[in-house]
Structures are given as C-alpha cells and as structure tokens.
Amino acid sequence: MMNSMTSQLTVAVAVPLEPELVEEIRRTDPSVTVLYDPDLLPPERYPADHAGDPAFTRTPEQEERYWSMLDAADVLFGFPNESAAGLARIAASNPNLRWVHAMAAGAGGAVKAAGLSPENLERITVTTSAGVHSLPLAEFGIMGVLNGFKRTAELAQDQRAKIWPELRTPTRMANGSRVVVTGLGEIGLETARLARALGMKVSGTKRTVEEIDGIDRVTTNKNLPELLAEADAVINTLPGTPFTERLFNREVFGAMRHGTVLVNVGRGTVVDEEALLEALDEGRVSYACLDVFAVEPLPSGSPLWDHPRVMVSPHTSALNASENRYITERFCSNLRKFLDGEPLPHVVDPVHFY
C-alpha cells in the first residue's frame, strides 16, 4: 500500500456521481487527487444509476479524455463504463492501476467476465460494495416472505376481478414460523436479524460452519435439504459462483415442505428456474418473490412473468435514494485503509470470483 504522508494517490471517478459526494472523497486525505469530469459521464436516470443513460454518447475527443483520465489513476471509483469490457480495457492500458472499487455487491461475475490475466488479477485489487445493500435487501427478503404468508398475490387478483370470496382463507403468521437463509454473510445476517424481530426461527447455510448467535442451526449448502424439510420459507442471498449454480435444483425443491415461500435476492443462477416452475405447479413452493434471474433482463417468453404466484422484480431490491452516499462512505473508509496500508474488506476472490 502506501504512506499518505509521503506519497500522492490519484483516484478517478469512472461512473456517474453527485458532485458533493466527489468532494467527500477529496476530503479523505490531502494526498489524494480526485479526477472527475461530469461532462464525460452519462447522466443518471434515477438514484444510483451507475451505468447512466444508455443514450449518452461521447464525442471522439471526449472518449479520448475519458480514457486518459482513467489511465492516469491509481484507483478507480467504479468500473469504466460500468462494464466488464471497461475493466478489461483499463487493466490492459493502465499499468499503474492498483485498486478498483465496484458499485455492486456481487461484482465477481463482472471481474470473471473481464478475463483479466493472472498478472492483472494479482496487481489490481477489486473490492465490492457488499454490506452497503444489506438492509434494503434484507427488507425486500422479509417483504417477499410476508407477501407469501399473507397471500398478497391472490388478494391482488381478487381485487382486479372485484371478487369478494365467500369462503375466507386464513393467512400464515410470521411469528413462530421457520425460515432458512442461504448465505449467512452480511446480507444474510441482516435478513436473519429482521426475521427474528418478527418472531421467526432462523437457520441458514455458510461455507464455514460455526455457531452464530440467534441462528438455530448453521450448515453448509450440502445439508440444505435437511434445513428445508422443516422450513416455511427460504431466502437466498448467495452470490453466483460455480459452487452455487443451480443449488436450488429438483432435489432441493423436492426436499421442501408443501407451501414453502421462496425469495431470491442473491443471484439468479442459484435457482434452476425450470425446477422452480415445477415446484410451483406441484404446490411445494406456494409463492416465489424473485429479484434476480438466470438471464437478465428476464426474457419476455419466460413463464415466470405470467405465473400467478410469482413476483418479478427487475433486480432493483437494493436500490434506494441514499445508495450513492452509502457506497461513497464505504469507498472513503476503504480509501483511508488503503492509504494506511491496511487490508481492504470485500475483496473479490481472483480464483472463485465472489
């Protein structure tokens, strides 16, 4: 790393960011020079629109200035053009680049897609914004469970059809129910905290099995079927890796109790969507609240769009009006650590890419 008293560090802002947040980065340390040119960045269409307006184009002169700015940096705030291709290009053109901070919590897939050489993977540290999104994702996860328990999909259908059912159908209570959280990392633990606040009994999975205060049982993903056999709901927060791909397959769905509610705020590749549709038809899954999908945007021909007991959310569960501020605060904290030679949190694994 470096000593902030004797060295200068150049940070380039590669994605749209509010000017006041750029100033917050500048205030981290007097040794830091921040390169930022809003004319070279696409305007945001909504809060935390890190890719910006797709209609935005740079002139050839602006394009040259953009890449010259990034090539002059030791550290990047965001992937160039918020893309794997941009990361690949800057890794090849900027030999002084040492650290890139990604806007996403699950940036491993983009790092893998960039196809960086082993030398560049060793030279360039990539950190994610994991943890920044924990609370909004946890709230979304709990919303999905409550939607399933309280039959909101059926209520909405009846309302549209102006049906007042003659026979009243009871709903389920969150209090006393059992929920499994796959992936007891920061998002999973925040989800567990909210679930416990509603009186739910929580179990979950973790790569390294250990006792966690407030969690009834912790296992690896290999033992997930055992947990699901007694669960009323399951919330997935796992990232997309070769080890989690299609974790929720026919065998796992087959282990679920009839009427289980499924929520996915992790990655779409973790769920076998064909197997999910079968489980929905069989009633083993009573309701699925999905923010992520194997292919995004979700293809128009997917049966998930029209399924009466599926909520389709366009990968926006983490989005909130304060997201850019939270990410900037995380980056500034990391920048302080980087300047002081301390280890950075949430580094993308250059082998497994999570």
Short mmCIF file of C-alpha atoms in Angstrom, two decimals:
data_model
loop_
_atom_site.label_atom_id
_atom_site.label_comp_id
_atom_site.label_asym_id
_atom_site.label_seq_id
_atom_site.Cartn_x
_atom_site.Cartn_y
_atom_site.Cartn_z
CA MET A 1 0.00 0.00 0.00
CA MET A 2 1.32 3.48 0.72
CA ASN A 3 2.07 6.08 3.33
CA SER A 4 -0.25 9.06 2.97
CA MET A 5 2.40 11.42 4.40
CA THR A 6 4.92 10.85 1.63
CA SER A 7 3.01 9.73 -1.48
CA GLN A 8 0.37 11.10 -3.77
CA LEU A 9 -2.55 8.99 -4.90
CA THR A 10 -4.81 9.65 -7.88
CA VAL A 11 -8.42 8.49 -7.83
CA ALA A 12 -10.60 8.70 -10.94
CA VAL A 13 -14.40 8.62 -10.78
CA ALA A 14 -15.43 6.37 -13.67
CA VAL A 15 -19.20 6.36 -13.14
CA PRO A 16 -21.89 8.99 -12.52
CA LEU A 17 -21.69 10.50 -9.04
CA GLU A 18 -23.08 13.59 -7.38
CA PRO A 19 -20.52 16.44 -7.08
CA GLU A 20 -20.96 16.69 -3.30
CA LEU A 21 -20.01 13.02 -2.97
CA VAL A 22 -16.92 13.60 -5.11
CA GLU A 23 -15.95 16.32 -2.65
CA GLU A 24 -16.40 13.81 0.17
CA ILE A 25 -13.80 11.58 -1.49
CA ARG A 26 -11.46 14.56 -1.83
CA ARG A 27 -11.75 15.27 1.87
CA THR A 28 -10.48 11.80 2.80
CA ASP A 29 -6.83 12.89 2.71
CA PRO A 30 -4.86 15.86 1.30
CA SER A 31 -2.57 13.45 -0.53
CA VAL A 32 -5.46 12.27 -2.72
CA THR A 33 -6.09 13.85 -6.12
CA VAL A 34 -9.55 13.12 -7.48
CA LEU A 35 -10.17 13.23 -11.23
CA TYR A 36 -13.82 13.85 -12.07
CA ASP A 37 -15.41 15.32 -15.18
CA PRO A 38 -19.23 15.12 -15.24
CA ASP A 39 -19.26 16.01 -18.95
CA LEU A 40 -17.64 12.64 -19.65
CA LEU A 41 -20.14 10.65 -17.57
CA PRO A 42 -23.69 9.68 -18.59
CA PRO A 43 -26.47 11.35 -16.57
CA GLU A 44 -28.27 9.23 -14.01
CA ARG A 45 -31.87 8.34 -14.88
CA TYR A 46 -32.67 7.51 -11.27
CA PRO A 47 -30.77 7.46 -7.94
CA ALA A 48 -27.68 5.23 -8.08
CA ASP A 49 -27.97 4.65 -11.83
CA HIS A 50 -24.34 3.65 -12.11
CA ALA A 51 -24.46 2.85 -15.82
CA GLY A 52 -26.28 6.10 -16.63
CA ASP A 53 -28.43 6.93 -19.61
CA PRO A 54 -27.69 4.41 -22.41
CA ALA A 55 -28.47 7.10 -24.97
CA PHE A 56 -25.44 9.08 -23.79
CA THR A 57 -22.53 9.18 -26.22
CA ARG A 58 -19.13 10.83 -26.09
CA THR A 59 -17.53 12.64 -28.98
CA PRO A 60 -14.22 11.16 -30.14
CA GLU A 61 -12.47 13.94 -28.23
CA GLN A 62 -14.48 13.20 -25.06
CA GLU A 63 -13.80 9.49 -25.42
CA GLU A 64 -10.08 10.18 -25.53
CA ARG A 65 -10.32 12.44 -22.46
CA TYR A 66 -12.31 9.82 -20.55
CA TRP A 67 -9.76 7.07 -21.04
CA SER A 68 -6.83 9.45 -20.49
CA MET A 69 -8.36 10.39 -17.14
CA LEU A 70 -8.72 6.75 -16.13
CA ASP A 71 -5.24 5.84 -17.38
CA ALA A 72 -3.81 8.50 -15.06
CA ALA A 73 -5.36 6.92 -11.95
CA ASP A 74 -4.01 4.58 -9.30
CA VAL A 75 -7.53 3.88 -8.05
CA LEU A 76 -10.92 3.81 -9.79
CA PHE A 77 -14.30 4.51 -8.27
CA GLY A 78 -16.46 2.22 -10.42
CA PHE A 79 -15.77 0.09 -13.49
CA PRO A 80 -15.14 2.09 -16.67
CA ASN A 81 -18.50 2.42 -18.44
CA GLU A 82 -19.79 0.20 -15.62
CA SER A 83 -18.91 -2.87 -17.66
CA ALA A 84 -16.64 -5.90 -17.68
CA ALA A 85 -15.30 -4.75 -21.05
CA GLY A 86 -14.34 -1.43 -19.49
CA LEU A 87 -12.50 -3.19 -16.69
CA ALA A 88 -10.64 -5.35 -19.21
CA ARG A 89 -9.59 -2.32 -21.23
CA ILE A 90 -8.31 -0.27 -18.30
CA ALA A 91 -6.41 -3.24 -16.86
CA ALA A 92 -4.56 -3.55 -20.15
CA SER A 93 -3.93 0.16 -20.71
CA ASN A 94 -3.11 1.41 -17.19
CA PRO A 95 -0.05 -0.33 -15.69
CA ASN A 96 -0.27 1.81 -12.53
CA LEU A 97 -3.82 0.80 -11.61
CA ARG A 98 -3.84 -0.92 -8.23
CA TRP A 99 -7.40 -0.89 -6.95
CA VAL A 100 -10.92 -0.67 -8.41
CA HIS A 101 -13.98 -0.28 -6.23
CA ALA A 102 -17.13 -1.77 -7.75
CA MET A 103 -20.59 -0.30 -7.23
CA ALA A 104 -22.23 -3.72 -6.98
CA ALA A 105 -22.16 -6.10 -4.04
CA GLY A 106 -21.76 -9.07 -6.37
CA ALA A 107 -19.09 -7.82 -8.75
CA GLY A 108 -17.28 -11.14 -9.03
CA GLY A 109 -19.16 -12.13 -12.16
CA ALA A 110 -18.10 -8.96 -13.96
CA VAL A 111 -14.48 -9.46 -12.90
CA LYS A 112 -14.60 -13.00 -14.25
CA ALA A 113 -16.23 -11.81 -17.49
CA ALA A 114 -13.43 -9.26 -17.94
CA GLY A 115 -11.00 -12.14 -18.47
CA LEU A 116 -8.07 -10.43 -16.76
CA SER A 117 -4.67 -12.08 -16.97
CA PRO A 118 -3.29 -13.73 -13.83
CA GLU A 119 -0.78 -10.87 -13.60
CA ASN A 120 -3.52 -8.24 -13.68
CA LEU A 121 -5.65 -10.17 -11.20
CA GLU A 122 -2.69 -10.13 -8.83
CA ARG A 123 -1.83 -6.48 -9.46
CA ILE A 124 -5.34 -4.98 -9.32
CA THR A 125 -7.42 -5.40 -6.19
CA VAL A 126 -11.18 -5.25 -6.84
CA THR A 127 -13.44 -4.51 -3.90
CA THR A 128 -17.22 -4.63 -3.87
CA SER A 129 -19.92 -2.61 -2.17
CA ALA A 130 -21.10 -5.65 -0.21
CA GLY A 131 -22.75 -4.64 3.01
CA VAL A 132 -23.97 -1.32 1.65
CA HIS A 133 -27.04 -3.09 0.32
CA SER A 134 -27.61 -5.37 3.32
CA LEU A 135 -30.57 -3.57 4.88
CA PRO A 136 -32.59 -2.85 1.70
CA LEU A 137 -32.02 -6.42 0.50
CA ALA A 138 -33.00 -7.80 3.91
CA GLU A 139 -36.16 -5.69 3.95
CA PHE A 140 -37.03 -6.93 0.46
CA GLY A 141 -36.45 -10.51 1.57
CA ILE A 142 -38.79 -10.13 4.52
CA MET A 143 -41.36 -8.43 2.28
CA GLY A 144 -41.27 -11.46 -0.01
CA VAL A 145 -41.89 -13.85 2.87
CA LEU A 146 -44.77 -11.73 4.19
CA ASN A 147 -46.27 -11.49 0.70
CA GLY A 148 -46.29 -15.26 0.53
CA PHE A 149 -47.63 -15.75 4.05
CA LYS A 150 -50.34 -13.09 3.66
CA ARG A 151 -51.39 -14.21 0.14
CA THR A 152 -50.98 -10.75 -1.40
CA ALA A 153 -50.79 -12.18 -4.94
CA GLU A 154 -54.23 -13.77 -4.51
CA LEU A 155 -55.61 -10.63 -2.90
CA ALA A 156 -54.42 -8.55 -5.86
CA GLN A 157 -56.04 -10.98 -8.32
CA ASP A 158 -59.33 -10.87 -6.44
CA GLN A 159 -59.20 -7.08 -6.29
CA ARG A 160 -58.64 -6.78 -10.04
CA ALA A 161 -61.56 -9.15 -10.66
CA LYS A 162 -63.69 -7.42 -7.96
CA ILE A 163 -64.17 -10.75 -6.19
CA TRP A 164 -65.18 -10.86 -2.53
CA PRO A 165 -64.65 -14.55 -1.71
CA GLU A 166 -67.50 -16.24 0.09
CA LEU A 167 -65.05 -18.58 1.84
CA ARG A 168 -62.34 -16.82 3.78
CA THR A 169 -58.83 -18.28 3.50
CA PRO A 170 -56.56 -17.94 6.54
CA THR A 171 -53.10 -16.44 6.20
CA ARG A 172 -49.93 -17.61 7.90
CA MET A 173 -48.18 -15.95 10.80
CA ALA A 174 -44.54 -14.92 10.59
CA ASN A 175 -44.23 -15.28 14.35
CA GLY A 176 -43.23 -18.84 15.18
CA SER A 177 -42.51 -19.79 11.56
CA ARG A 178 -39.20 -21.22 10.38
CA VAL A 179 -37.06 -19.51 7.75
CA VAL A 180 -33.84 -20.67 6.13
CA VAL A 181 -31.35 -18.04 4.93
CA THR A 182 -28.89 -19.40 2.40
CA GLY A 183 -25.68 -17.41 2.70
CA LEU A 184 -25.14 -16.06 6.21
CA GLY A 185 -22.88 -13.22 5.15
CA GLU A 186 -23.65 -9.57 5.80
CA ILE A 187 -26.89 -9.62 3.81
CA GLY A 188 -27.94 -12.94 5.26
CA LEU A 189 -27.25 -11.90 8.84
CA GLU A 190 -29.19 -8.66 8.39
CA THR A 191 -32.05 -10.69 6.94
CA ALA A 192 -31.88 -13.04 9.92
CA ARG A 193 -31.99 -10.07 12.31
CA LEU A 194 -35.19 -8.75 10.76
CA ALA A 195 -36.73 -12.22 10.65
CA ARG A 196 -36.03 -12.75 14.34
CA ALA A 197 -37.60 -9.38 15.11
CA LEU A 198 -40.83 -10.79 13.66
CA GLY A 199 -40.56 -13.85 15.87
CA MET A 200 -39.27 -16.18 13.17
CA LYS A 201 -36.89 -19.05 13.93
CA VAL A 202 -33.86 -18.80 11.65
CA SER A 203 -31.45 -21.41 10.31
CA GLY A 204 -29.04 -20.98 7.45
CA THR A 205 -26.02 -22.01 5.42
CA LYS A 206 -22.43 -20.85 5.45
CA ARG A 207 -19.23 -22.09 3.81
CA THR A 208 -17.61 -22.43 7.21
CA VAL A 209 -19.97 -23.94 9.76
CA GLU A 210 -19.89 -22.11 13.07
CA GLU A 211 -22.28 -21.16 15.82
CA ILE A 212 -23.94 -17.79 15.25
CA ASP A 213 -25.85 -16.05 17.99
CA GLY A 214 -29.58 -16.10 17.23
CA ILE A 215 -29.32 -18.71 14.46
CA ASP A 216 -30.81 -22.08 15.41
CA ARG A 217 -28.70 -24.19 13.07
CA VAL A 218 -25.88 -23.50 10.62
CA THR A 219 -24.87 -25.98 7.92
CA THR A 220 -23.11 -25.96 4.57
CA ASN A 221 -25.14 -25.85 1.36
CA LYS A 222 -24.65 -29.62 1.10
CA ASN A 223 -27.06 -30.06 4.01
CA LEU A 224 -29.61 -27.54 2.73
CA PRO A 225 -32.29 -30.22 2.07
CA GLU A 226 -32.28 -31.10 5.79
CA LEU A 227 -32.98 -27.49 6.74
CA LEU A 228 -35.70 -27.07 4.13
CA ALA A 229 -37.56 -30.16 5.31
CA GLU A 230 -38.70 -28.15 8.34
CA ALA A 231 -38.86 -24.63 6.87
CA ASP A 232 -41.83 -22.45 6.00
CA ALA A 233 -39.75 -20.06 3.89
CA VAL A 234 -36.29 -19.73 2.38
CA ILE A 235 -34.45 -16.54 1.45
CA ASN A 236 -31.45 -16.86 -0.85
CA THR A 237 -28.66 -14.29 -0.55
CA LEU A 238 -25.89 -16.37 -2.15
CA PRO A 239 -23.70 -14.96 -4.94
CA GLY A 240 -23.41 -16.60 -8.32
CA THR A 241 -20.38 -18.92 -8.39
CA PRO A 242 -19.65 -22.35 -9.85
CA PHE A 243 -20.34 -23.72 -6.35
CA THR A 244 -23.81 -22.17 -6.10
CA GLU A 245 -25.02 -22.61 -9.69
CA ARG A 246 -28.47 -24.23 -9.67
CA LEU A 247 -28.15 -25.02 -5.98
CA PHE A 248 -31.93 -24.91 -5.89
CA ASN A 249 -32.50 -27.86 -8.20
CA ARG A 250 -35.19 -30.53 -8.38
CA GLU A 251 -33.67 -32.43 -5.46
CA VAL A 252 -33.64 -29.38 -3.22
CA PHE A 253 -37.16 -28.32 -4.21
CA GLY A 254 -38.23 -31.90 -3.57
CA ALA A 255 -36.98 -31.64 0.00
CA MET A 256 -39.18 -28.62 0.74
CA ARG A 257 -42.37 -28.79 2.73
CA HIS A 258 -45.57 -28.23 0.78
CA GLY A 259 -46.32 -24.49 0.61
CA THR A 260 -42.79 -23.15 1.16
CA VAL A 261 -42.21 -19.49 0.23
CA LEU A 262 -39.06 -18.78 -1.81
CA VAL A 263 -37.35 -15.38 -2.04
CA ASN A 264 -34.21 -14.75 -4.12
CA VAL A 265 -32.16 -11.59 -3.61
CA GLY A 266 -28.81 -13.28 -4.33
CA ARG A 267 -28.15 -14.27 -7.93
CA GLY A 268 -30.49 -15.83 -10.46
CA THR A 269 -28.06 -18.58 -11.39
CA VAL A 270 -28.52 -20.09 -7.92
CA VAL A 271 -32.06 -21.22 -8.86
CA ASP A 272 -32.94 -23.73 -11.58
CA GLU A 273 -35.94 -21.87 -12.99
CA GLU A 274 -37.44 -24.91 -14.71
CA ALA A 275 -37.32 -26.84 -11.45
CA LEU A 276 -38.86 -23.83 -9.67
CA LEU A 277 -41.80 -23.75 -12.09
CA GLU A 278 -42.37 -27.46 -11.48
CA ALA A 279 -42.27 -26.88 -7.72
CA LEU A 280 -44.81 -24.06 -8.08
CA ASP A 281 -47.12 -26.28 -10.12
CA GLU A 282 -46.84 -29.03 -7.52
CA GLY A 283 -47.56 -26.56 -4.71
CA ARG A 284 -44.28 -27.37 -2.99
CA VAL A 285 -43.45 -23.69 -3.48
CA SER A 286 -46.54 -21.64 -2.72
CA TYR A 287 -45.07 -18.29 -3.73
CA ALA A 288 -41.80 -17.03 -5.21
CA CYS A 289 -40.53 -13.47 -4.89
CA LEU A 290 -37.64 -13.08 -7.35
CA ASP A 291 -35.41 -10.05 -7.77
CA VAL A 292 -32.77 -11.86 -9.84
CA PHE A 293 -32.85 -14.28 -12.77
CA ALA A 294 -30.55 -16.58 -14.69
CA VAL A 295 -30.83 -14.27 -17.72
CA GLU A 296 -31.37 -10.54 -17.21
CA PRO A 297 -33.44 -8.78 -18.35
CA LEU A 298 -35.86 -11.67 -17.90
CA PRO A 299 -36.82 -12.81 -21.44
CA SER A 300 -40.38 -11.88 -22.42
CA GLY A 301 -41.13 -15.53 -23.13
CA SER A 302 -40.33 -16.68 -19.59
CA PRO A 303 -43.35 -18.30 -17.86
CA LEU A 304 -42.28 -16.52 -14.67
CA TRP A 305 -43.74 -13.25 -15.98
CA ASP A 306 -47.30 -14.55 -16.01
CA HIS A 307 -47.26 -17.02 -13.15
CA PRO A 308 -50.00 -16.03 -10.67
CA ARG A 309 -47.82 -16.83 -7.63
CA VAL A 310 -44.58 -15.21 -8.72
CA MET A 311 -43.43 -11.65 -8.14
CA VAL A 312 -40.93 -10.44 -10.74
CA SER A 313 -38.70 -7.61 -9.55
CA PRO A 314 -36.20 -6.19 -12.10
CA HIS A 315 -33.07 -6.58 -9.94
CA THR A 316 -33.89 -3.40 -8.01
CA SER A 317 -34.34 -4.70 -4.47
CA ALA A 318 -31.16 -2.96 -3.26
CA LEU A 319 -31.94 0.35 -4.94
CA ASN A 320 -32.62 3.24 -2.60
CA ALA A 321 -32.27 7.01 -2.75
CA SER A 322 -29.23 7.02 -0.44
CA GLU A 323 -27.29 4.26 -2.20
CA ASN A 324 -24.65 6.52 -3.77
CA ARG A 325 -23.95 8.12 -0.40
CA TYR A 326 -23.60 4.76 1.32
CA ILE A 327 -21.25 3.49 -1.41
CA THR A 328 -19.18 6.66 -1.22
CA GLU A 329 -18.90 6.38 2.55
CA ARG A 330 -17.76 2.77 2.14
CA PHE A 331 -15.23 3.81 -0.51
CA CYS A 332 -13.85 6.62 1.66
CA SER A 333 -13.46 4.22 4.57
CA ASN A 334 -11.63 1.79 2.28
CA LEU A 335 -9.51 4.61 0.86
CA ARG A 336 -8.36 5.51 4.35
CA LYS A 337 -7.38 1.87 4.90
CA PHE A 338 -5.60 1.77 1.53
CA LEU A 339 -3.60 4.89 2.39
CA ASP A 340 -2.67 3.45 5.78
CA GLY A 341 -1.61 0.10 4.35
CA GLU A 342 -4.43 -1.84 5.98
CA PRO A 343 -6.24 -4.80 4.36
CA LEU A 344 -9.32 -3.89 2.33
CA PRO A 345 -12.66 -5.57 3.08
CA HIS A 346 -14.85 -7.30 0.49
CA VAL A 347 -12.09 -8.12 -1.99
CA VAL A 348 -13.21 -10.18 -4.99
CA ASP A 349 -11.60 -13.62 -4.87
CA PRO A 350 -9.47 -13.81 -8.04
CA VAL A 351 -9.94 -17.59 -8.24
CA HIS A 352 -13.62 -18.17 -7.40
CA PHE A 353 -14.83 -14.64 -8.28
CA TYR A 354 -17.13 -13.86 -5.37
#
